[in-house]
Amino acid sequence: MKKYIDVYNHYKELIETGQYKNGDKMPSVRKSTEILSVSKTTVQNAYFELQADGYIISQPQSGYYVTYSAKADLTDRKHKNEKAKIKYDLKSGDADSESFDLSLWQRYIKSALRQKERLLSYGDAMGEKDLREALSVYIREKRNVVASPDRIVVGAGVQALLSILCRLTKDRKTVSFPTDNFVQGISLFESNGYEVHTRYKDAEIVYVSPSHMTSYGDVMPIKRRLELIEYSKKNRSMIIEDDFDSDFLYQSKPTPALYALSDGGNVVYMGSFSNVLIPGIRISFMVLTEELARRFAMTKDCFAQTASKTEQIALCGYIRDGHIARQTRKIRRHYTAKTKIMFDEIKRQIPDAKAGISENGLAIKLTAQYFGAAEDFEKHGVLVYIYSIDNNTINMALIPSAIEAEDISMAVNEIKQILSTKKRTMV
């Protein structure tokens, strides 16, 4: 066995048994070489592995610190046990175990961790330059969004990027969202003093996700896109285009991005990799207008990078080597098949229900007779997105991405039983 594995296991056991607690400083590399009588390279490789597996973290000019908590591990297990009560998650849109090759991603993470000198410094507030260069090419080829790297800002999720936008657009006072379901975005703008509307004709900033307008996955038609662009130009309002689901337009050809249709003059384009990769990889980006890019440059010292530099380096290599394009094709096929399987199962098992596949292919719209309450589904271990229950009719959305394909038939059967239970008690 390689010596660094022995060192890795030694410290892993000390951390997992609580002898090194969360926040404790690890022995320096030099100190560990003396204690364990091994080479500096051996200790460094062991520390890199511990960092990759989430046991420790490197703090520039300070050393390595423990980030694993035995108590937190018990909490995680308790959370998993509670989550295990949910048999079928048809609401969250999480990924399943077959959607992403984690072993390939881990190779890119380990490759990034070997760039030791680069990891010793804080990241650029805009994001790693080579990643922004790769993103510039990626969005031009994928969505005809033409923007130089110096107008692209990377962050750990859309929320972090919206926080930056709030700082850059203080001259505007009102913002609109398609519906009041965009809770996190609405809360963020409200906390920054903005007045929030759900009609874009009343707002100076218009937030839209054209590829996923509702939880049903409705797509904004080209006519409405052009109307919105015309309105924004006429009224000098700014559009925030959250294009996070554009890779999943299975039922129809992808509609041009608002950014491309408007020449980008008053549109901030936002994208994310949570759906294409997995939700745990929290890297999003936005393309600023030229005016906002100038404002960012003037106040750059007020911002800090929120996305992991290690993950940014890994993602850059992943994109440049062509894996992002292959991953997109893979999940399109994967989720198309799962959605079709569930749709067919619903037609077979619940023939009286009205069902249809959403425009973006991720969800199934289901309308059925129902005499029960919304909470009955979760009580039976099934999570669904319920829009309404009215006049003994239920309208819901089902997203099968999080469950395994072989469980789809049983999930539909469970829904069938829930729908029919209350009906039988009424007879």
JSON list of N, CA and C in Angstrom, two decimals, residues 282-339:
[
{"chain": "A", "resi": 282, "resn": "ARG", "atom": "N", "xyz": [-22.13, 23.89, -7.07]},
{"chain": "A", "resi": 282, "resn": "ARG", "atom": "CA", "xyz": [-22.79, 25.20, -7.03]},
{"chain": "A", "resi": 282, "resn": "ARG", "atom": "C", "xyz": [-21.98, 26.24, -7.78]},
{"chain": "A", "resi": 283, "resn": "ILE", "atom": "N", "xyz": [-22.01, 26.18, -9.10]},
{"chain": "A", "resi": 283, "resn": "ILE", "atom": "CA", "xyz": [-21.34, 27.20, -9.90]},
{"chain": "A", "resi": 283, "resn": "ILE", "atom": "C", "xyz": [-22.35, 27.77, -10.90]},
{"chain": "A", "resi": 284, "resn": "SER", "atom": "N", "xyz": [-22.58, 29.07, -10.78]},
{"chain": "A", "resi": 284, "resn": "SER", "atom": "CA", "xyz": [-23.43, 29.79, -11.72]},
{"chain": "A", "resi": 284, "resn": "SER", "atom": "C", "xyz": [-22.64, 30.95, -12.30]},
{"chain": "A", "resi": 285, "resn": "PHE", "atom": "N", "xyz": [-23.18, 31.60, -13.30]},
{"chain": "A", "resi": 285, "resn": "PHE", "atom": "CA", "xyz": [-22.48, 32.74, -13.91]},
{"chain": "A", "resi": 285, "resn": "PHE", "atom": "C", "xyz": [-23.51, 33.71, -14.47]},
{"chain": "A", "resi": 286, "resn": "MET", "atom": "N", "xyz": [-23.07, 34.95, -14.65]},
{"chain": "A", "resi": 286, "resn": "MET", "atom": "CA", "xyz": [-23.93, 35.93, -15.31]},
{"chain": "A", "resi": 286, "resn": "MET", "atom": "C", "xyz": [-23.11, 36.78, -16.27]},
{"chain": "A", "resi": 287, "resn": "VAL", "atom": "N", "xyz": [-23.77, 37.24, -17.31]},
{"chain": "A", "resi": 287, "resn": "VAL", "atom": "CA", "xyz": [-23.15, 38.12, -18.29]},
{"chain": "A", "resi": 287, "resn": "VAL", "atom": "C", "xyz": [-23.72, 39.52, -18.07]},
{"chain": "A", "resi": 288, "resn": "LEU", "atom": "N", "xyz": [-22.87, 40.45, -17.65]},
{"chain": "A", "resi": 288, "resn": "LEU", "atom": "CA", "xyz": [-23.31, 41.81, -17.37]},
{"chain": "A", "resi": 288, "resn": "LEU", "atom": "C", "xyz": [-23.42, 42.63, -18.66]},
{"chain": "A", "resi": 289, "resn": "THR", "atom": "N", "xyz": [-24.27, 43.64, -18.62]},
{"chain": "A", "resi": 289, "resn": "THR", "atom": "CA", "xyz": [-24.28, 44.61, -19.71]},
{"chain": "A", "resi": 289, "resn": "THR", "atom": "C", "xyz": [-22.98, 45.41, -19.64]},
{"chain": "A", "resi": 290, "resn": "GLU", "atom": "N", "xyz": [-22.67, 46.13, -20.70]},
{"chain": "A", "resi": 290, "resn": "GLU", "atom": "CA", "xyz": [-21.42, 46.91, -20.70]},
{"chain": "A", "resi": 290, "resn": "GLU", "atom": "C", "xyz": [-21.41, 47.94, -19.57]},
{"chain": "A", "resi": 291, "resn": "GLU", "atom": "N", "xyz": [-22.55, 48.57, -19.31]},
{"chain": "A", "resi": 291, "resn": "GLU", "atom": "CA", "xyz": [-22.62, 49.57, -18.26]},
{"chain": "A", "resi": 291, "resn": "GLU", "atom": "C", "xyz": [-22.42, 48.93, -16.88]},
{"chain": "A", "resi": 292, "resn": "LEU", "atom": "N", "xyz": [-23.06, 47.78, -16.63]},
{"chain": "A", "resi": 292, "resn": "LEU", "atom": "CA", "xyz": [-22.91, 47.12, -15.34]},
{"chain": "A", "resi": 292, "resn": "LEU", "atom": "C", "xyz": [-21.50, 46.56, -15.18]},
{"chain": "A", "resi": 293, "resn": "ALA", "atom": "N", "xyz": [-20.88, 46.13, -16.27]},
{"chain": "A", "resi": 293, "resn": "ALA", "atom": "CA", "xyz": [-19.51, 45.64, -16.21]},
{"chain": "A", "resi": 293, "resn": "ALA", "atom": "C", "xyz": [-18.56, 46.76, -15.79]},
{"chain": "A", "resi": 294, "resn": "ARG", "atom": "N", "xyz": [-18.81, 47.98, -16.28]},
{"chain": "A", "resi": 294, "resn": "ARG", "atom": "CA", "xyz": [-17.98, 49.13, -15.88]},
{"chain": "A", "resi": 294, "resn": "ARG", "atom": "C", "xyz": [-18.18, 49.43, -14.39]},
{"chain": "A", "resi": 295, "resn": "ARG", "atom": "N", "xyz": [-19.43, 49.35, -13.94]},
{"chain": "A", "resi": 295, "resn": "ARG", "atom": "CA", "xyz": [-19.70, 49.59, -12.51]},
{"chain": "A", "resi": 295, "resn": "ARG", "atom": "C", "xyz": [-19.01, 48.55, -11.64]},
{"chain": "A", "resi": 296, "resn": "PHE", "atom": "N", "xyz": [-19.06, 47.30, -12.10]},
{"chain": "A", "resi": 296, "resn": "PHE", "atom": "CA", "xyz": [-18.42, 46.23, -11.33]},
{"chain": "A", "resi": 296, "resn": "PHE", "atom": "C", "xyz": [-16.92, 46.48, -11.24]},
{"chain": "A", "resi": 297, "resn": "ALA", "atom": "N", "xyz": [-16.30, 46.86, -12.36]},
{"chain": "A", "resi": 297, "resn": "ALA", "atom": "CA", "xyz": [-14.86, 47.10, -12.38]},
{"chain": "A", "resi": 297, "resn": "ALA", "atom": "C", "xyz": [-14.47, 48.22, -11.42]},
{"chain": "A", "resi": 298, "resn": "MET", "atom": "N", "xyz": [-15.33, 49.24, -11.31]},
{"chain": "A", "resi": 298, "resn": "MET", "atom": "CA", "xyz": [-15.03, 50.39, -10.45]},
{"chain": "A", "resi": 298, "resn": "MET", "atom": "C", "xyz": [-15.19, 50.04, -8.97]},
{"chain": "A", "resi": 299, "resn": "THR", "atom": "N", "xyz": [-16.03, 49.05, -8.67]},
{"chain": "A", "resi": 299, "resn": "THR", "atom": "CA", "xyz": [-16.29, 48.68, -7.26]},
{"chain": "A", "resi": 299, "resn": "THR", "atom": "C", "xyz": [-15.85, 47.25, -6.96]},
{"chain": "A", "resi": 300, "resn": "LYS", "atom": "N", "xyz": [-14.95, 46.73, -7.77]},
{"chain": "A", "resi": 300, "resn": "LYS", "atom": "CA", "xyz": [-14.55, 45.32, -7.68]},
{"chain": "A", "resi": 300, "resn": "LYS", "atom": "C", "xyz": [-14.05, 44.93, -6.29]},
{"chain": "A", "resi": 301, "resn": "ASP", "atom": "N", "xyz": [-13.40, 45.86, -5.60]},
{"chain": "A", "resi": 301, "resn": "ASP", "atom": "CA", "xyz": [-12.86, 45.56, -4.27]},
{"chain": "A", "resi": 301, "resn": "ASP", "atom": "C", "xyz": [-13.96, 45.34, -3.23]},
{"chain": "A", "resi": 302, "resn": "CYS", "atom": "N", "xyz": [-15.19, 45.70, -3.56]},
{"chain": "A", "resi": 302, "resn": "CYS", "atom": "CA", "xyz": [-16.31, 45.52, -2.62]},
{"chain": "A", "resi": 302, "resn": "CYS", "atom": "C", "xyz": [-16.86, 44.10, -2.66]},
{"chain": "A", "resi": 303, "resn": "PHE", "atom": "N", "xyz": [-16.42, 43.30, -3.65]},
{"chain": "A", "resi": 303, "resn": "PHE", "atom": "CA", "xyz": [-16.97, 41.96, -3.83]},
{"chain": "A", "resi": 303, "resn": "PHE", "atom": "C", "xyz": [-15.91, 40.90, -3.58]},
{"chain": "A", "resi": 304, "resn": "ALA", "atom": "N", "xyz": [-16.37, 39.73, -3.19]},
{"chain": "A", "resi": 304, "resn": "ALA", "atom": "CA", "xyz": [-15.49, 38.57, -3.01]},
{"chain": "A", "resi": 304, "resn": "ALA", "atom": "C", "xyz": [-16.06, 37.39, -3.77]},
{"chain": "A", "resi": 305, "resn": "GLN", "atom": "N", "xyz": [-15.19, 36.55, -4.29]},
{"chain": "A", "resi": 305, "resn": "GLN", "atom": "CA", "xyz": [-15.62, 35.37, -5.02]},
{"chain": "A", "resi": 305, "resn": "GLN", "atom": "C", "xyz": [-16.24, 34.36, -4.06]},
{"chain": "A", "resi": 306, "resn": "THR", "atom": "N", "xyz": [-17.41, 33.83, -4.41]},
{"chain": "A", "resi": 306, "resn": "THR", "atom": "CA", "xyz": [-18.12, 32.89, -3.54]},
{"chain": "A", "resi": 306, "resn": "THR", "atom": "C", "xyz": [-17.99, 31.44, -3.98]},
{"chain": "A", "resi": 307, "resn": "ALA", "atom": "N", "xyz": [-17.62, 31.21, -5.23]},
{"chain": "A", "resi": 307, "resn": "ALA", "atom": "CA", "xyz": [-17.50, 29.84, -5.73]},
{"chain": "A", "resi": 307, "resn": "ALA", "atom": "C", "xyz": [-16.11, 29.28, -5.43]},
{"chain": "A", "resi": 308, "resn": "SER", "atom": "N", "xyz": [-16.03, 28.00, -5.13]},
{"chain": "A", "resi": 308, "resn": "SER", "atom": "CA", "xyz": [-14.76, 27.35, -4.84]},
{"chain": "A", "resi": 308, "resn": "SER", "atom": "C", "xyz": [-13.80, 27.48, -6.02]},
{"chain": "A", "resi": 309, "resn": "LYS", "atom": "N", "xyz": [-12.57, 27.93, -5.73]},
{"chain": "A", "resi": 309, "resn": "LYS", "atom": "CA", "xyz": [-11.57, 28.02, -6.80]},
{"chain": "A", "resi": 309, "resn": "LYS", "atom": "C", "xyz": [-11.25, 26.63, -7.35]},
{"chain": "A", "resi": 310, "resn": "THR", "atom": "N", "xyz": [-11.21, 25.63, -6.47]},
{"chain": "A", "resi": 310, "resn": "THR", "atom": "CA", "xyz": [-10.94, 24.26, -6.91]},
{"chain": "A", "resi": 310, "resn": "THR", "atom": "C", "xyz": [-11.98, 23.79, -7.90]},
{"chain": "A", "resi": 311, "resn": "GLU", "atom": "N", "xyz": [-13.26, 24.03, -7.60]},
{"chain": "A", "resi": 311, "resn": "GLU", "atom": "CA", "xyz": [-14.33, 23.60, -8.51]},
{"chain": "A", "resi": 311, "resn": "GLU", "atom": "C", "xyz": [-14.31, 24.40, -9.81]},
{"chain": "A", "resi": 312, "resn": "GLN", "atom": "N", "xyz": [-13.94, 25.67, -9.73]},
{"chain": "A", "resi": 312, "resn": "GLN", "atom": "CA", "xyz": [-13.85, 26.48, -10.95]},
{"chain": "A", "resi": 312, "resn": "GLN", "atom": "C", "xyz": [-12.77, 25.94, -11.89]},
{"chain": "A", "resi": 313, "resn": "ILE", "atom": "N", "xyz": [-11.62, 25.60, -11.32]},
{"chain": "A", "resi": 313, "resn": "ILE", "atom": "CA", "xyz": [-10.53, 25.05, -12.13]},
{"chain": "A", "resi": 313, "resn": "ILE", "atom": "C", "xyz": [-10.96, 23.72, -12.74]},
{"chain": "A", "resi": 314, "resn": "ALA", "atom": "N", "xyz": [-11.63, 22.89, -11.93]},
{"chain": "A", "resi": 314, "resn": "ALA", "atom": "CA", "xyz": [-12.10, 21.59, -12.42]},
{"chain": "A", "resi": 314, "resn": "ALA", "atom": "C", "xyz": [-13.12, 21.77, -13.54]},
{"chain": "A", "resi": 315, "resn": "LEU", "atom": "N", "xyz": [-14.07, 22.69, -13.36]},
{"chain": "A", "resi": 315, "resn": "LEU", "atom": "CA", "xyz": [-15.11, 22.90, -14.37]},
{"chain": "A", "resi": 315, "resn": "LEU", "atom": "C", "xyz": [-14.52, 23.42, -15.68]},
{"chain": "A", "resi": 316, "resn": "CYS", "atom": "N", "xyz": [-13.52, 24.27, -15.57]},
{"chain": "A", "resi": 316, "resn": "CYS", "atom": "CA", "xyz": [-12.86, 24.79, -16.78]},
{"chain": "A", "resi": 316, "resn": "CYS", "atom": "C", "xyz": [-12.31, 23.64, -17.62]},
{"chain": "A", "resi": 317, "resn": "GLY", "atom": "N", "xyz": [-11.57, 22.72, -16.97]},
{"chain": "A", "resi": 317, "resn": "GLY", "atom": "CA", "xyz": [-11.04, 21.57, -17.69]},
{"chain": "A", "resi": 317, "resn": "GLY", "atom": "C", "xyz": [-12.13, 20.67, -18.23]},
{"chain": "A", "resi": 318, "resn": "TYR", "atom": "N", "xyz": [-13.19, 20.49, -17.45]},
{"chain": "A", "resi": 318, "resn": "TYR", "atom": "CA", "xyz": [-14.32, 19.64, -17.84]},
{"chain": "A", "resi": 318, "resn": "TYR", "atom": "C", "xyz": [-14.99, 20.19, -19.11]},
{"chain": "A", "resi": 319, "resn": "ILE", "atom": "N", "xyz": [-15.15, 21.51, -19.17]},
{"chain": "A", "resi": 319, "resn": "ILE", "atom": "CA", "xyz": [-15.77, 22.14, -20.35]},
{"chain": "A", "resi": 319, "resn": "ILE", "atom": "C", "xyz": [-14.84, 22.06, -21.55]},
{"chain": "A", "resi": 320, "resn": "ARG", "atom": "N", "xyz": [-13.57, 22.44, -21.35]},
{"chain": "A", "resi": 320, "resn": "ARG", "atom": "CA", "xyz": [-12.62, 22.48, -22.48]},
{"chain": "A", "resi": 320, "resn": "ARG", "atom": "C", "xyz": [-12.38, 21.11, -23.09]},
{"chain": "A", "resi": 321, "resn": "ASP", "atom": "N", "xyz": [-12.49, 20.06, -22.28]},
{"chain": "A", "resi": 321, "resn": "ASP", "atom": "CA", "xyz": [-12.27, 18.71, -22.81]},
{"chain": "A", "resi": 321, "resn": "ASP", "atom": "C", "xyz": [-13.52, 18.12, -23.46]},
{"chain": "A", "resi": 322, "resn": "GLY", "atom": "N", "xyz": [-14.59, 18.90, -23.55]},
{"chain": "A", "resi": 322, "resn": "GLY", "atom": "CA", "xyz": [-15.78, 18.46, -24.26]},
{"chain": "A", "resi": 322, "resn": "GLY", "atom": "C", "xyz": [-16.76, 17.65, -23.44]},
{"chain": "A", "resi": 323, "resn": "HIS", "atom": "N", "xyz": [-16.51, 17.49, -22.15]},
{"chain": "A", "resi": 323, "resn": "HIS", "atom": "CA", "xyz": [-17.40, 16.64, -21.33]},
{"chain": "A", "resi": 323, "resn": "HIS", "atom": "C", "xyz": [-18.75, 17.29, -21.09]},
{"chain": "A", "resi": 324, "resn": "ILE", "atom": "N", "xyz": [-18.81, 18.62, -21.05]},
{"chain": "A", "resi": 324, "resn": "ILE", "atom": "CA", "xyz": [-20.08, 19.29, -20.77]},
{"chain": "A", "resi": 324, "resn": "ILE", "atom": "C", "xyz": [-21.08, 19.02, -21.89]},
{"chain": "A", "resi": 325, "resn": "ALA", "atom": "N", "xyz": [-20.61, 19.00, -23.14]},
{"chain": "A", "resi": 325, "resn": "ALA", "atom": "CA", "xyz": [-21.50, 18.73, -24.27]},
{"chain": "A", "resi": 325, "resn": "ALA", "atom": "C", "xyz": [-21.99, 17.29, -24.23]},
{"chain": "A", "resi": 326, "resn": "ARG", "atom": "N", "xyz": [-21.09, 16.35, -23.91]},
{"chain": "A", "resi": 326, "resn": "ARG", "atom": "CA", "xyz": [-21.49, 14.95, -23.81]},
{"chain": "A", "resi": 326, "resn": "ARG", "atom": "C", "xyz": [-22.45, 14.73, -22.65]},
{"chain": "A", "resi": 327, "resn": "GLN", "atom": "N", "xyz": [-22.20, 15.41, -21.52]},
{"chain": "A", "resi": 327, "resn": "GLN", "atom": "CA", "xyz": [-23.08, 15.29, -20.37]},
{"chain": "A", "resi": 327, "resn": "GLN", "atom": "C", "xyz": [-24.48, 15.80, -20.68]},
{"chain": "A", "resi": 328, "resn": "THR", "atom": "N", "xyz": [-24.56, 16.91, -21.42]},
{"chain": "A", "resi": 328, "resn": "THR", "atom": "CA", "xyz": [-25.86, 17.46, -21.79]},
{"chain": "A", "resi": 328, "resn": "THR", "atom": "C", "xyz": [-26.64, 16.48, -22.64]},
{"chain": "A", "resi": 329, "resn": "ARG", "atom": "N", "xyz": [-25.98, 15.89, -23.63]},
{"chain": "A", "resi": 329, "resn": "ARG", "atom": "CA", "xyz": [-26.66, 14.89, -24.49]},
{"chain": "A", "resi": 329, "resn": "ARG", "atom": "C", "xyz": [-27.10, 13.69, -23.67]},
{"chain": "A", "resi": 330, "resn": "LYS", "atom": "N", "xyz": [-26.26, 13.29, -22.71]},
{"chain": "A", "resi": 330, "resn": "LYS", "atom": "CA", "xyz": [-26.57, 12.12, -21.88]},
{"chain": "A", "resi": 330, "resn": "LYS", "atom": "C", "xyz": [-27.82, 12.35, -21.04]},
{"chain": "A", "resi": 331, "resn": "ILE", "atom": "N", "xyz": [-27.88, 13.49, -20.35]},
{"chain": "A", "resi": 331, "resn": "ILE", "atom": "CA", "xyz": [-29.02, 13.70, -19.47]},
{"chain": "A", "resi": 331, "resn": "ILE", "atom": "C", "xyz": [-30.29, 13.99, -20.27]},
{"chain": "A", "resi": 332, "resn": "ARG", "atom": "N", "xyz": [-30.16, 14.56, -21.45]},
{"chain": "A", "resi": 332, "resn": "ARG", "atom": "CA", "xyz": [-31.34, 14.72, -22.29]},
{"chain": "A", "resi": 332, "resn": "ARG", "atom": "C", "xyz": [-31.98, 13.36, -22.58]},
{"chain": "A", "resi": 333, "resn": "ARG", "atom": "N", "xyz": [-31.14, 12.42, -23.02]},
{"chain": "A", "resi": 333, "resn": "ARG", "atom": "CA", "xyz": [-31.65, 11.08, -23.30]},
{"chain": "A", "resi": 333, "resn": "ARG", "atom": "C", "xyz": [-32.19, 10.43, -22.03]},
{"chain": "A", "resi": 334, "resn": "HIS", "atom": "N", "xyz": [-31.44, 10.59, -20.94]},
{"chain": "A", "resi": 334, "resn": "HIS", "atom": "CA", "xyz": [-31.79, 9.94, -19.68]},
{"chain": "A", "resi": 334, "resn": "HIS", "atom": "C", "xyz": [-33.13, 10.43, -19.14]},
{"chain": "A", "resi": 335, "resn": "TYR", "atom": "N", "xyz": [-33.30, 11.75, -19.06]},
{"chain": "A", "resi": 335, "resn": "TYR", "atom": "CA", "xyz": [-34.53, 12.28, -18.48]},
{"chain": "A", "resi": 335, "resn": "TYR", "atom": "C", "xyz": [-35.71, 12.19, -19.45]},
{"chain": "A", "resi": 336, "resn": "THR", "atom": "N", "xyz": [-35.44, 12.25, -20.75]},
{"chain": "A", "resi": 336, "resn": "THR", "atom": "CA", "xyz": [-36.52, 12.03, -21.71]},
{"chain": "A", "resi": 336, "resn": "THR", "atom": "C", "xyz": [-37.12, 10.65, -21.53]},
{"chain": "A", "resi": 337, "resn": "ALA", "atom": "N", "xyz": [-36.26, 9.66, -21.38]},
{"chain": "A", "resi": 337, "resn": "ALA", "atom": "CA", "xyz": [-36.72, 8.28, -21.21]},
{"chain": "A", "resi": 337, "resn": "ALA", "atom": "C", "xyz": [-37.53, 8.14, -19.93]},
{"chain": "A", "resi": 338, "resn": "LYS", "atom": "N", "xyz": [-37.05, 8.73, -18.83]},
{"chain": "A", "resi": 338, "resn": "LYS", "atom": "CA", "xyz": [-37.76, 8.60, -17.55]},
{"chain": "A", "resi": 338, "resn": "LYS", "atom": "C", "xyz": [-39.12, 9.30, -17.59]},
{"chain": "A", "resi": 339, "resn": "THR", "atom": "N", "xyz": [-39.16, 10.47, -18.20]},
{"chain": "A", "resi": 339, "resn": "THR", "atom": "CA", "xyz": [-40.43, 11.18, -18.29]},
{"chain": "A", "resi": 339, "resn": "THR", "atom": "C", "xyz": [-41.43, 10.39, -19.12]}
]
